[in-house]
Amino acid sequence: AVLALQALEGRGPVQPGARVLINGAGGMVGPWAIQLAKARGAHVTAVDRSDRFDLMRQAGADEENGQDAAEGGALHGAR
């Protein structure tokens, strides 16, 4: 959780209504970052493989985008 907090606050505090993009959001630190950003009132777009979408949604992501090697690395959104 400390690493996620440091990453989010590194350029100043996240303000309510800010848009935050979290790359690798389905990994070990990503769900913490999603929850911390949401707690600060941010709109969160989470990026990771599409098989991690459920985890990112459960953490509170507003949007998910996936990048899957099987699709040649094409970026696509779930909703």
mmCIF file of N, CA and C in Angstrom:
data_model
loop_
_atom_site.group_PDB
_atom_site.id
_atom_site.type_symbol
_atom_site.label_atom_id
_atom_site.label_comp_id
_atom_site.label_asym_id
_atom_site.label_seq_id
_atom_site.Cartn_x
_atom_site.Cartn_y
_atom_site.Cartn_z
ATOM 1 N N ALA A 1 0.819 -1.191 0.000
ATOM 2 C CA ALA A 1 0.000 0.000 0.000
ATOM 3 C C ALA A 1 0.866 1.258 0.000
ATOM 4 N N VAL A 2 2.015 1.201 0.649
ATOM 5 C CA VAL A 2 2.898 2.372 0.710
ATOM 6 C C VAL A 2 3.410 2.729 -0.687
ATOM 7 N N LEU A 3 3.793 1.731 -1.464
ATOM 8 C CA LEU A 3 4.273 1.979 -2.824
ATOM 9 C C LEU A 3 3.184 2.630 -3.673
ATOM 10 N N ALA A 4 1.953 2.146 -3.549
ATOM 11 C CA ALA A 4 0.838 2.730 -4.296
ATOM 12 C C ALA A 4 0.615 4.180 -3.885
ATOM 13 N N LEU A 5 0.686 4.452 -2.599
ATOM 14 C CA LEU A 5 0.499 5.815 -2.104
ATOM 15 C C LEU A 5 1.605 6.738 -2.609
ATOM 16 N N GLN A 6 2.832 6.257 -2.587
ATOM 17 C CA GLN A 6 3.953 7.060 -3.088
ATOM 18 C C GLN A 6 3.785 7.368 -4.575
ATOM 19 N N ALA A 7 3.343 6.388 -5.336
ATOM 20 C CA ALA A 7 3.147 6.598 -6.770
ATOM 21 C C ALA A 7 2.040 7.613 -7.042
ATOM 22 N N LEU A 8 0.951 7.521 -6.299
ATOM 23 C CA LEU A 8 -0.172 8.434 -6.516
ATOM 24 C C LEU A 8 0.141 9.860 -6.082
ATOM 25 N N GLU A 9 0.858 10.002 -5.004
ATOM 26 C CA GLU A 9 1.096 11.321 -4.434
ATOM 27 C C GLU A 9 2.416 11.935 -4.895
ATOM 28 N N GLY A 10 3.162 11.246 -5.764
ATOM 29 C CA GLY A 10 4.474 11.708 -6.192
ATOM 30 C C GLY A 10 4.485 13.066 -6.868
ATOM 31 N N ARG A 11 3.411 13.434 -7.533
ATOM 32 C CA ARG A 11 3.328 14.733 -8.233
ATOM 33 C C ARG A 11 2.344 15.656 -7.535
ATOM 34 N N GLY A 12 2.055 15.383 -6.294
ATOM 35 C CA GLY A 12 1.093 16.188 -5.543
ATOM 36 C C GLY A 12 -0.142 15.366 -5.259
ATOM 37 N N PRO A 13 -0.957 15.823 -4.338
ATOM 38 C CA PRO A 13 -2.139 15.044 -3.953
ATOM 39 C C PRO A 13 -3.144 14.879 -5.092
ATOM 40 N N VAL A 14 -3.786 13.740 -5.130
ATOM 41 C CA VAL A 14 -4.848 13.480 -6.101
ATOM 42 C C VAL A 14 -6.089 14.235 -5.630
ATOM 43 N N GLN A 15 -6.627 15.058 -6.497
ATOM 44 C CA GLN A 15 -7.783 15.884 -6.162
ATOM 45 C C GLN A 15 -9.084 15.188 -6.572
ATOM 46 N N PRO A 16 -10.180 15.458 -5.862
ATOM 47 C CA PRO A 16 -11.482 14.917 -6.274
ATOM 48 C C PRO A 16 -11.787 15.324 -7.713
ATOM 49 N N GLY A 17 -12.271 14.380 -8.490
ATOM 50 C CA GLY A 17 -12.599 14.625 -9.883
ATOM 51 C C GLY A 17 -11.437 14.445 -10.851
ATOM 52 N N ALA A 18 -10.239 14.239 -10.320
ATOM 53 C CA ALA A 18 -9.074 14.014 -11.184
ATOM 54 C C ALA A 18 -9.246 12.687 -11.922
ATOM 55 N N ARG A 19 -8.635 12.583 -13.079
ATOM 56 C CA ARG A 19 -8.649 11.335 -13.843
ATOM 57 C C ARG A 19 -7.282 10.683 -13.668
ATOM 58 N N VAL A 20 -7.292 9.430 -13.199
ATOM 59 C CA VAL A 20 -6.058 8.702 -12.907
ATOM 60 C C VAL A 20 -6.006 7.454 -13.781
ATOM 61 N N LEU A 21 -4.879 7.252 -14.462
ATOM 62 C CA LEU A 21 -4.634 6.056 -15.261
ATOM 63 C C LEU A 21 -3.636 5.188 -14.497
ATOM 64 N N ILE A 22 -4.014 3.952 -14.237
ATOM 65 C CA ILE A 22 -3.130 3.038 -13.515
ATOM 66 C C ILE A 22 -2.782 1.889 -14.437
ATOM 67 N N ASN A 23 -1.531 1.857 -14.887
ATOM 68 C CA ASN A 23 -1.046 0.813 -15.774
ATOM 69 C C ASN A 23 -0.573 -0.370 -14.927
ATOM 70 N N GLY A 24 -0.912 -1.583 -15.312
ATOM 71 C CA GLY A 24 -0.575 -2.746 -14.504
ATOM 72 C C GLY A 24 -1.469 -2.853 -13.287
ATOM 73 N N ALA A 25 -2.692 -2.388 -13.418
ATOM 74 C CA ALA A 25 -3.610 -2.281 -12.281
ATOM 75 C C ALA A 25 -4.078 -3.624 -11.720
ATOM 76 N N GLY A 26 -3.854 -4.704 -12.442
ATOM 77 C CA GLY A 26 -4.262 -6.014 -11.948
ATOM 78 C C GLY A 26 -3.143 -6.758 -11.255
ATOM 79 N N GLY A 27 -2.035 -6.087 -11.008
ATOM 80 C CA GLY A 27 -0.882 -6.721 -10.363
ATOM 81 C C GLY A 27 -0.955 -6.647 -8.848
ATOM 82 N N MET A 28 0.201 -6.684 -8.219
ATOM 83 C CA MET A 28 0.268 -6.709 -6.757
ATOM 84 C C MET A 28 -0.037 -5.342 -6.126
ATOM 85 N N VAL A 29 0.362 -4.269 -6.775
ATOM 86 C CA VAL A 29 0.201 -2.927 -6.209
ATOM 87 C C VAL A 29 -1.026 -2.221 -6.799
ATOM 88 N N GLY A 30 -1.394 -2.573 -8.016
ATOM 89 C CA GLY A 30 -2.479 -1.889 -8.716
ATOM 90 C C GLY A 30 -3.789 -1.773 -7.967
ATOM 91 N N PRO A 31 -4.307 -2.869 -7.380
ATOM 92 C CA PRO A 31 -5.576 -2.741 -6.657
ATOM 93 C C PRO A 31 -5.502 -1.753 -5.485
ATOM 94 N N TRP A 32 -4.354 -1.689 -4.834
ATOM 95 C CA TRP A 32 -4.173 -0.694 -3.760
ATOM 96 C C TRP A 32 -4.259 0.703 -4.341
ATOM 97 N N ALA A 33 -3.591 0.927 -5.474
ATOM 98 C CA ALA A 33 -3.596 2.241 -6.107
ATOM 99 C C ALA A 33 -5.012 2.636 -6.527
ATOM 100 N N ILE A 34 -5.765 1.681 -7.060
ATOM 101 C CA ILE A 34 -7.156 1.957 -7.449
ATOM 102 C C ILE A 34 -7.952 2.412 -6.238
ATOM 103 N N GLN A 35 -7.865 1.667 -5.155
ATOM 104 C CA GLN A 35 -8.645 1.987 -3.958
ATOM 105 C C GLN A 35 -8.242 3.336 -3.361
ATOM 106 N N LEU A 36 -6.944 3.622 -3.339
ATOM 107 C CA LEU A 36 -6.483 4.902 -2.795
ATOM 108 C C LEU A 36 -6.952 6.077 -3.655
ATOM 109 N N ALA A 37 -6.864 5.916 -4.979
ATOM 110 C CA ALA A 37 -7.319 6.989 -5.873
ATOM 111 C C ALA A 37 -8.828 7.205 -5.747
ATOM 112 N N LYS A 38 -9.600 6.122 -5.673
ATOM 113 C CA LYS A 38 -11.047 6.237 -5.514
ATOM 114 C C LYS A 38 -11.398 6.898 -4.186
ATOM 115 N N ALA A 39 -10.655 6.580 -3.133
ATOM 116 C CA ALA A 39 -10.907 7.181 -1.813
ATOM 117 C C ALA A 39 -10.683 8.693 -1.854
ATOM 118 N N ARG A 40 -9.875 9.151 -2.790
ATOM 119 C CA ARG A 40 -9.609 10.591 -2.951
ATOM 120 C C ARG A 40 -10.554 11.237 -3.957
ATOM 121 N N GLY A 41 -11.513 10.459 -4.461
ATOM 122 C CA GLY A 41 -12.526 11.008 -5.356
ATOM 123 C C GLY A 41 -12.143 11.048 -6.821
ATOM 124 N N ALA A 42 -11.123 10.308 -7.214
ATOM 125 C CA ALA A 42 -10.668 10.309 -8.607
ATOM 126 C C ALA A 42 -11.492 9.349 -9.460
ATOM 127 N N HIS A 43 -11.509 9.625 -10.755
ATOM 128 C CA HIS A 43 -12.053 8.703 -11.758
ATOM 129 C C HIS A 43 -10.876 7.839 -12.210
ATOM 130 N N VAL A 44 -10.989 6.523 -12.052
ATOM 131 C CA VAL A 44 -9.851 5.634 -12.297
ATOM 132 C C VAL A 44 -10.052 4.797 -13.554
ATOM 133 N N THR A 45 -9.076 4.878 -14.459
ATOM 134 C CA THR A 45 -9.001 3.986 -15.606
ATOM 135 C C THR A 45 -7.858 3.018 -15.328
ATOM 136 N N ALA A 46 -8.171 1.738 -15.316
ATOM 137 C CA ALA A 46 -7.197 0.697 -14.990
ATOM 138 C C ALA A 46 -6.812 -0.064 -16.256
ATOM 139 N N VAL A 47 -5.525 -0.318 -16.430
ATOM 140 C CA VAL A 47 -5.021 -1.009 -17.623
ATOM 141 C C VAL A 47 -4.258 -2.258 -17.199
ATOM 142 N N ASP A 48 -4.610 -3.379 -17.779
ATOM 143 C CA ASP A 48 -3.901 -4.652 -17.593
ATOM 144 C C ASP A 48 -4.514 -5.650 -18.561
ATOM 145 N N ARG A 49 -4.105 -6.904 -18.478
ATOM 146 C CA ARG A 49 -4.682 -7.942 -19.332
ATOM 147 C C ARG A 49 -6.173 -8.090 -19.026
ATOM 148 N N SER A 50 -6.935 -8.462 -20.034
ATOM 149 C CA SER A 50 -8.383 -8.563 -19.868
ATOM 150 C C SER A 50 -8.792 -9.622 -18.852
ATOM 151 N N ASP A 51 -7.948 -10.613 -18.588
ATOM 152 C CA ASP A 51 -8.312 -11.609 -17.577
ATOM 153 C C ASP A 51 -8.212 -11.048 -16.153
ATOM 154 N N ARG A 52 -7.747 -9.819 -16.017
ATOM 155 C CA ARG A 52 -7.648 -9.166 -14.710
ATOM 156 C C ARG A 52 -8.760 -8.134 -14.478
ATOM 157 N N PHE A 53 -9.685 -8.011 -15.432
ATOM 158 C CA PHE A 53 -10.735 -7.006 -15.329
ATOM 159 C C PHE A 53 -11.581 -7.169 -14.063
ATOM 160 N N ASP A 54 -11.945 -8.399 -13.721
ATOM 161 C CA ASP A 54 -12.778 -8.606 -12.532
ATOM 162 C C ASP A 54 -12.096 -8.068 -11.280
ATOM 163 N N LEU A 55 -10.813 -8.337 -11.133
ATOM 164 C CA LEU A 55 -10.057 -7.843 -9.979
ATOM 165 C C LEU A 55 -10.050 -6.315 -9.956
ATOM 166 N N MET A 56 -9.840 -5.706 -11.104
ATOM 167 C CA MET A 56 -9.786 -4.246 -11.177
ATOM 168 C C MET A 56 -11.150 -3.631 -10.873
ATOM 169 N N ARG A 57 -12.224 -4.266 -11.346
ATOM 170 C CA ARG A 57 -13.582 -3.790 -11.032
ATOM 171 C C ARG A 57 -13.854 -3.905 -9.542
ATOM 172 N N GLN A 58 -13.483 -5.042 -8.960
ATOM 173 C CA GLN A 58 -13.699 -5.244 -7.527
ATOM 174 C C GLN A 58 -12.940 -4.220 -6.693
ATOM 175 N N ALA A 59 -11.790 -3.780 -7.189
ATOM 176 C CA ALA A 59 -11.003 -2.776 -6.476
ATOM 177 C C ALA A 59 -11.624 -1.385 -6.620
ATOM 178 N N GLY A 60 -12.529 -1.207 -7.610
ATOM 179 C CA GLY A 60 -13.235 0.056 -7.745
ATOM 180 C C GLY A 60 -12.973 0.843 -9.010
ATOM 181 N N ALA A 61 -12.282 0.252 -9.986
ATOM 182 C CA ALA A 61 -11.985 0.977 -11.230
ATOM 183 C C ALA A 61 -13.268 1.411 -11.929
ATOM 184 N N ASP A 62 -13.249 2.620 -12.466
ATOM 185 C CA ASP A 62 -14.390 3.131 -13.223
ATOM 186 C C ASP A 62 -14.389 2.592 -14.651
ATOM 187 N N GLU A 63 -13.200 2.379 -15.203
ATOM 188 C CA GLU A 63 -13.041 1.858 -16.562
ATOM 189 C C GLU A 63 -11.873 0.884 -16.562
ATOM 190 N N GLU A 64 -11.956 -0.114 -17.447
ATOM 191 C CA GLU A 64 -10.846 -1.047 -17.623
ATOM 192 C C GLU A 64 -10.463 -1.056 -19.092
ATOM 193 N N ASN A 65 -9.191 -1.111 -19.339
ATOM 194 C CA ASN A 65 -8.667 -1.291 -20.689
ATOM 195 C C ASN A 65 -7.685 -2.436 -20.624
ATOM 196 N N GLY A 66 -7.725 -3.290 -21.645
ATOM 197 C CA GLY A 66 -6.850 -4.447 -21.653
ATOM 198 C C GLY A 66 -5.871 -4.418 -22.800
ATOM 199 N N GLN A 67 -4.737 -5.011 -22.557
ATOM 200 C CA GLN A 67 -3.744 -5.164 -23.616
ATOM 201 C C GLN A 67 -3.286 -6.605 -23.564
ATOM 202 N N ASP A 68 -3.704 -7.385 -24.541
ATOM 203 C CA ASP A 68 -3.421 -8.812 -24.553
ATOM 204 C C ASP A 68 -2.456 -9.169 -25.672
ATOM 205 N N ALA A 69 -1.442 -9.936 -25.325
ATOM 206 C CA ALA A 69 -0.436 -10.358 -26.298
ATOM 207 C C ALA A 69 -1.061 -11.186 -27.419
ATOM 208 N N ALA A 70 -2.083 -11.969 -27.104
ATOM 209 C CA ALA A 70 -2.738 -12.810 -28.105
ATOM 210 C C ALA A 70 -3.377 -11.970 -29.209
ATOM 211 N N GLU A 71 -3.666 -10.719 -28.910
ATOM 212 C CA GLU A 71 -4.279 -9.833 -29.894
ATOM 213 C C GLU A 71 -3.253 -8.872 -30.475
ATOM 214 N N GLY A 72 -1.985 -9.235 -30.375
ATOM 215 C CA GLY A 72 -0.944 -8.385 -30.920
ATOM 216 C C GLY A 72 -0.692 -7.125 -30.109
ATOM 217 N N GLY A 73 -1.091 -7.137 -28.836
ATOM 218 C CA GLY A 73 -0.884 -5.994 -27.976
ATOM 219 C C GLY A 73 -1.910 -4.885 -28.183
ATOM 220 N N ALA A 74 -2.996 -5.188 -28.899
ATOM 221 C CA ALA A 74 -4.014 -4.169 -29.143
ATOM 222 C C ALA A 74 -4.691 -3.772 -27.844
ATOM 223 N N LEU A 75 -4.895 -2.483 -27.674
ATOM 224 C CA LEU A 75 -5.570 -1.961 -26.492
ATOM 225 C C LEU A 75 -7.065 -1.969 -26.756
ATOM 226 N N HIS A 76 -7.828 -2.481 -25.817
ATOM 227 C CA HIS A 76 -9.274 -2.505 -25.982
ATOM 228 C C HIS A 76 -9.954 -2.279 -24.636
ATOM 229 N N GLY A 77 -11.137 -1.719 -24.650
ATOM 230 C CA GLY A 77 -11.881 -1.436 -23.426
ATOM 231 C C GLY A 77 -12.979 -2.446 -23.200
ATOM 232 N N ALA A 78 -13.295 -2.660 -21.928
ATOM 233 C CA ALA A 78 -14.342 -3.601 -21.581
ATOM 234 C C ALA A 78 -15.686 -2.925 -21.472
ATOM 235 N N ARG A 79 -15.681 -1.666 -21.089
ATOM 236 C CA ARG A 79 -16.957 -0.953 -20.961
ATOM 237 C C ARG A 79 -16.777 0.487 -21.284
#
